[in-house]
JSON list of C-alpha atoms in Angstrom, two decimals:
[
{"chain": "A", "resi": 43, "resn": "MET", "atom": "CA", "xyz": [-47.00, -45.06, -44.58]},
{"chain": "A", "resi": 44, "resn": "ALA", "atom": "CA", "xyz": [-45.18, -47.63, -42.45]},
{"chain": "A", "resi": 45, "resn": "ASP", "atom": "CA", "xyz": [-48.33, -49.80, -42.64]},
{"chain": "A", "resi": 46, "resn": "TYR", "atom": "CA", "xyz": [-47.44, -50.39, -46.29]},
{"chain": "A", "resi": 47, "resn": "LEU", "atom": "CA", "xyz": [-43.91, -51.60, -45.55]},
{"chain": "A", "resi": 48, "resn": "GLU", "atom": "CA", "xyz": [-42.62, -55.11, -44.93]},
{"chain": "A", "resi": 49, "resn": "LYS", "atom": "CA", "xyz": [-39.01, -55.85, -44.16]},
{"chain": "A", "resi": 50, "resn": "ARG", "atom": "CA", "xyz": [-37.66, -58.95, -45.85]},
{"chain": "A", "resi": 51, "resn": "ARG", "atom": "CA", "xyz": [-34.06, -59.80, -45.10]},
{"chain": "A", "resi": 52, "resn": "GLN", "atom": "CA", "xyz": [-32.36, -56.42, -45.45]},
{"chain": "A", "resi": 53, "resn": "LEU", "atom": "CA", "xyz": [-34.79, -54.63, -47.76]},
{"chain": "A", "resi": 54, "resn": "TYR", "atom": "CA", "xyz": [-38.16, -53.00, -47.31]},
{"chain": "A", "resi": 55, "resn": "TYR", "atom": "CA", "xyz": [-41.03, -53.89, -49.61]},
{"chain": "A", "resi": 56, "resn": "ALA", "atom": "CA", "xyz": [-44.13, -51.84, -50.37]},
{"chain": "A", "resi": 57, "resn": "VAL", "atom": "CA", "xyz": [-47.30, -53.93, -49.97]},
{"chain": "A", "resi": 58, "resn": "LEU", "atom": "CA", "xyz": [-51.01, -53.29, -50.39]},
{"chain": "A", "resi": 59, "resn": "THR", "atom": "CA", "xyz": [-53.83, -55.82, -50.06]},
{"chain": "A", "resi": 60, "resn": "VAL", "atom": "CA", "xyz": [-56.41, -55.59, -52.83]},
{"chain": "A", "resi": 61, "resn": "PRO", "atom": "CA", "xyz": [-60.08, -55.40, -51.75]},
{"chain": "A", "resi": 62, "resn": "LYS", "atom": "CA", "xyz": [-61.71, -58.86, -52.01]},
{"chain": "A", "resi": 63, "resn": "ALA", "atom": "CA", "xyz": [-64.17, -57.81, -54.70]},
{"chain": "A", "resi": 64, "resn": "LEU", "atom": "CA", "xyz": [-61.31, -56.77, -56.99]},
{"chain": "A", "resi": 65, "resn": "GLN", "atom": "CA", "xyz": [-58.93, -59.67, -56.30]},
{"chain": "A", "resi": 66, "resn": "PRO", "atom": "CA", "xyz": [-60.08, -61.72, -59.32]},
{"chain": "A", "resi": 67, "resn": "GLU", "atom": "CA", "xyz": [-59.15, -58.77, -61.53]},
{"chain": "A", "resi": 68, "resn": "LEU", "atom": "CA", "xyz": [-56.05, -57.38, -59.75]},
{"chain": "A", "resi": 69, "resn": "GLY", "atom": "CA", "xyz": [-54.72, -60.27, -57.66]},
{"chain": "A", "resi": 70, "resn": "LEU", "atom": "CA", "xyz": [-54.49, -60.71, -53.88]},
{"chain": "A", "resi": 71, "resn": "ARG", "atom": "CA", "xyz": [-52.05, -57.90, -53.19]},
{"chain": "A", "resi": 72, "resn": "PHE", "atom": "CA", "xyz": [-49.42, -55.66, -54.69]},
{"chain": "A", "resi": 73, "resn": "VAL", "atom": "CA", "xyz": [-45.79, -56.15, -53.62]},
{"chain": "A", "resi": 74, "resn": "LYS", "atom": "CA", "xyz": [-42.69, -54.34, -54.85]},
{"chain": "A", "resi": 75, "resn": "SER", "atom": "CA", "xyz": [-39.20, -53.91, -53.43]},
{"chain": "A", "resi": 76, "resn": "THR", "atom": "CA", "xyz": [-38.19, -50.38, -52.50]},
{"chain": "A", "resi": 77, "resn": "GLY", "atom": "CA", "xyz": [-34.59, -51.37, -53.12]},
{"chain": "A", "resi": 78, "resn": "THR", "atom": "CA", "xyz": [-33.42, -49.98, -49.78]},
{"chain": "A", "resi": 79, "resn": "GLY", "atom": "CA", "xyz": [-32.95, -51.02, -46.18]},
{"chain": "A", "resi": 80, "resn": "ASP", "atom": "CA", "xyz": [-33.35, -47.41, -44.99]},
{"chain": "A", "resi": 81, "resn": "LYS", "atom": "CA", "xyz": [-36.86, -47.11, -43.56]},
{"chain": "A", "resi": 82, "resn": "ARG", "atom": "CA", "xyz": [-37.18, -43.37, -44.26]},
{"chain": "A", "resi": 83, "resn": "LYS", "atom": "CA", "xyz": [-36.22, -43.78, -47.92]},
{"chain": "A", "resi": 84, "resn": "ALA", "atom": "CA", "xyz": [-38.37, -46.88, -48.21]},
{"chain": "A", "resi": 85, "resn": "CYS", "atom": "CA", "xyz": [-41.35, -44.94, -46.89]},
{"chain": "A", "resi": 86, "resn": "THR", "atom": "CA", "xyz": [-40.96, -42.29, -49.58]},
{"chain": "A", "resi": 87, "resn": "ILE", "atom": "CA", "xyz": [-40.54, -44.86, -52.33]},
{"chain": "A", "resi": 88, "resn": "ALA", "atom": "CA", "xyz": [-43.43, -46.98, -51.04]},
{"chain": "A", "resi": 89, "resn": "SER", "atom": "CA", "xyz": [-45.73, -43.97, -51.04]},
{"chain": "A", "resi": 90, "resn": "GLN", "atom": "CA", "xyz": [-45.22, -43.69, -54.80]},
{"chain": "A", "resi": 91, "resn": "TYR", "atom": "CA", "xyz": [-46.05, -47.36, -55.35]},
{"chain": "A", "resi": 92, "resn": "VAL", "atom": "CA", "xyz": [-49.06, -47.27, -53.03]},
{"chain": "A", "resi": 93, "resn": "ALA", "atom": "CA", "xyz": [-50.42, -44.16, -54.73]},
{"chain": "A", "resi": 94, "resn": "GLY", "atom": "CA", "xyz": [-50.21, -45.91, -58.09]},
{"chain": "A", "resi": 95, "resn": "TRP", "atom": "CA", "xyz": [-51.82, -49.07, -56.75]},
{"chain": "A", "resi": 96, "resn": "LYS", "atom": "CA", "xyz": [-54.64, -47.12, -55.15]},
{"chain": "A", "resi": 97, "resn": "LEU", "atom": "CA", "xyz": [-55.19, -45.38, -58.46]},
{"chain": "A", "resi": 98, "resn": "LEU", "atom": "CA", "xyz": [-55.49, -48.79, -60.14]},
{"chain": "A", "resi": 99, "resn": "ILE", "atom": "CA", "xyz": [-57.95, -49.92, -57.48]},
{"chain": "A", "resi": 100, "resn": "GLU", "atom": "CA", "xyz": [-60.06, -46.78, -57.87]},
{"chain": "A", "resi": 101, "resn": "LYS", "atom": "CA", "xyz": [-60.07, -47.13, -61.65]},
{"chain": "A", "resi": 102, "resn": "ALA", "atom": "CA", "xyz": [-61.10, -50.79, -61.28]},
{"chain": "A", "resi": 103, "resn": "LYS", "atom": "CA", "xyz": [-63.99, -49.59, -59.09]},
{"chain": "A", "resi": 104, "resn": "GLY", "atom": "CA", "xyz": [-64.94, -47.09, -61.78]},
{"chain": "A", "resi": 105, "resn": "ASN", "atom": "CA", "xyz": [-63.76, -44.05, -59.82]},
{"chain": "A", "resi": 106, "resn": "ASP", "atom": "CA", "xyz": [-61.23, -41.48, -60.98]},
{"chain": "A", "resi": 107, "resn": "THR", "atom": "CA", "xyz": [-59.62, -39.32, -58.33]},
{"chain": "A", "resi": 108, "resn": "GLY", "atom": "CA", "xyz": [-57.39, -36.43, -59.31]},
{"chain": "A", "resi": 109, "resn": "PHE", "atom": "CA", "xyz": [-55.16, -36.40, -56.23]},
{"chain": "A", "resi": 110, "resn": "LEU", "atom": "CA", "xyz": [-54.10, -40.01, -56.85]},
{"chain": "A", "resi": 111, "resn": "ALA", "atom": "CA", "xyz": [-52.97, -39.13, -60.36]},
{"chain": "A", "resi": 112, "resn": "GLU", "atom": "CA", "xyz": [-51.18, -36.07, -58.98]},
{"chain": "A", "resi": 113, "resn": "ALA", "atom": "CA", "xyz": [-49.29, -38.26, -56.49]},
{"chain": "A", "resi": 114, "resn": "ILE", "atom": "CA", "xyz": [-48.06, -40.42, -59.35]},
{"chain": "A", "resi": 115, "resn": "ARG", "atom": "CA", "xyz": [-46.93, -37.33, -61.28]},
{"chain": "A", "resi": 116, "resn": "LEU", "atom": "CA", "xyz": [-45.07, -36.10, -58.18]},
{"chain": "A", "resi": 117, "resn": "GLY", "atom": "CA", "xyz": [-43.28, -39.45, -57.97]},
{"chain": "A", "resi": 118, "resn": "GLU", "atom": "CA", "xyz": [-42.13, -39.06, -61.56]},
{"chain": "A", "resi": 119, "resn": "ASP", "atom": "CA", "xyz": [-41.00, -35.48, -60.87]},
{"chain": "A", "resi": 120, "resn": "ILE", "atom": "CA", "xyz": [-38.93, -36.70, -57.89]},
{"chain": "A", "resi": 121, "resn": "LYS", "atom": "CA", "xyz": [-37.11, -39.14, -60.16]},
{"chain": "A", "resi": 122, "resn": "LYS", "atom": "CA", "xyz": [-36.32, -36.30, -62.59]},
{"chain": "A", "resi": 123, "resn": "ALA", "atom": "CA", "xyz": [-35.34, -33.66, -59.99]},
{"chain": "A", "resi": 124, "resn": "GLN", "atom": "CA", "xyz": [-31.96, -32.12, -60.73]},
{"chain": "A", "resi": 125, "resn": "ASP", "atom": "CA", "xyz": [-30.96, -31.14, -57.19]},
{"chain": "A", "resi": 126, "resn": "ALA", "atom": "CA", "xyz": [-31.44, -32.57, -53.71]},
{"chain": "A", "resi": 127, "resn": "GLU", "atom": "CA", "xyz": [-33.29, -29.53, -52.36]},
{"chain": "A", "resi": 128, "resn": "HIS", "atom": "CA", "xyz": [-35.94, -29.66, -55.09]},
{"chain": "A", "resi": 129, "resn": "ARG", "atom": "CA", "xyz": [-36.25, -33.43, -54.66]},
{"chain": "A", "resi": 130, "resn": "LYS", "atom": "CA", "xyz": [-36.76, -33.01, -50.88]},
{"chain": "A", "resi": 131, "resn": "ASP", "atom": "CA", "xyz": [-39.47, -30.37, -51.44]},
{"chain": "A", "resi": 132, "resn": "LEU", "atom": "CA", "xyz": [-41.29, -32.68, -53.83]},
{"chain": "A", "resi": 133, "resn": "GLU", "atom": "CA", "xyz": [-41.00, -35.58, -51.36]},
{"chain": "A", "resi": 134, "resn": "VAL", "atom": "CA", "xyz": [-42.69, -33.48, -48.68]},
{"chain": "A", "resi": 135, "resn": "VAL", "atom": "CA", "xyz": [-45.58, -32.75, -51.04]},
{"chain": "A", "resi": 136, "resn": "LEU", "atom": "CA", "xyz": [-45.77, -36.41, -52.05]},
{"chain": "A", "resi": 137, "resn": "ILE", "atom": "CA", "xyz": [-45.93, -37.54, -48.42]},
{"chain": "A", "resi": 138, "resn": "ASP", "atom": "CA", "xyz": [-48.81, -35.10, -47.89]},
{"chain": "A", "resi": 139, "resn": "HIS", "atom": "CA", "xyz": [-50.59, -36.61, -50.89]},
{"chain": "A", "resi": 140, "resn": "ALA", "atom": "CA", "xyz": [-49.93, -40.14, -49.58]},
{"chain": "A", "resi": 141, "resn": "GLU", "atom": "CA", "xyz": [-51.55, -39.21, -46.26]},
{"chain": "A", "resi": 142, "resn": "ARG", "atom": "CA", "xyz": [-54.61, -37.89, -48.11]},
{"chain": "A", "resi": 143, "resn": "ILE", "atom": "CA", "xyz": [-54.74, -41.10, -50.15]},
{"chain": "A", "resi": 144, "resn": "GLU", "atom": "CA", "xyz": [-54.60, -43.20, -46.96]},
{"chain": "A", "resi": 145, "resn": "GLN", "atom": "CA", "xyz": [-57.68, -41.34, -45.67]},
{"chain": "A", "resi": 146, "resn": "TYR", "atom": "CA", "xyz": [-59.50, -42.07, -48.93]}
]
């Protein structure tokens, strides 16, 4: 997931270049601050953004992939998790999903 991170000043940003064919529709690339300077936390946060962006790209291509939507749902569940242990478990699953998305 580190390939999707850029450090600017003291914060990490999630970034993803849009395929050339879709740039007129979606723009050149997606960029969003993770809000943290901690690389490990930034990686987890970036995986949520990248999963969402890849879902947008796939939808723009006319494809619909279930595991991308599931990754986005996991990201939402992490935000709502009541305790740290449950949040950590969900993050592990989300990272697994992010790795599968990267292979896509």
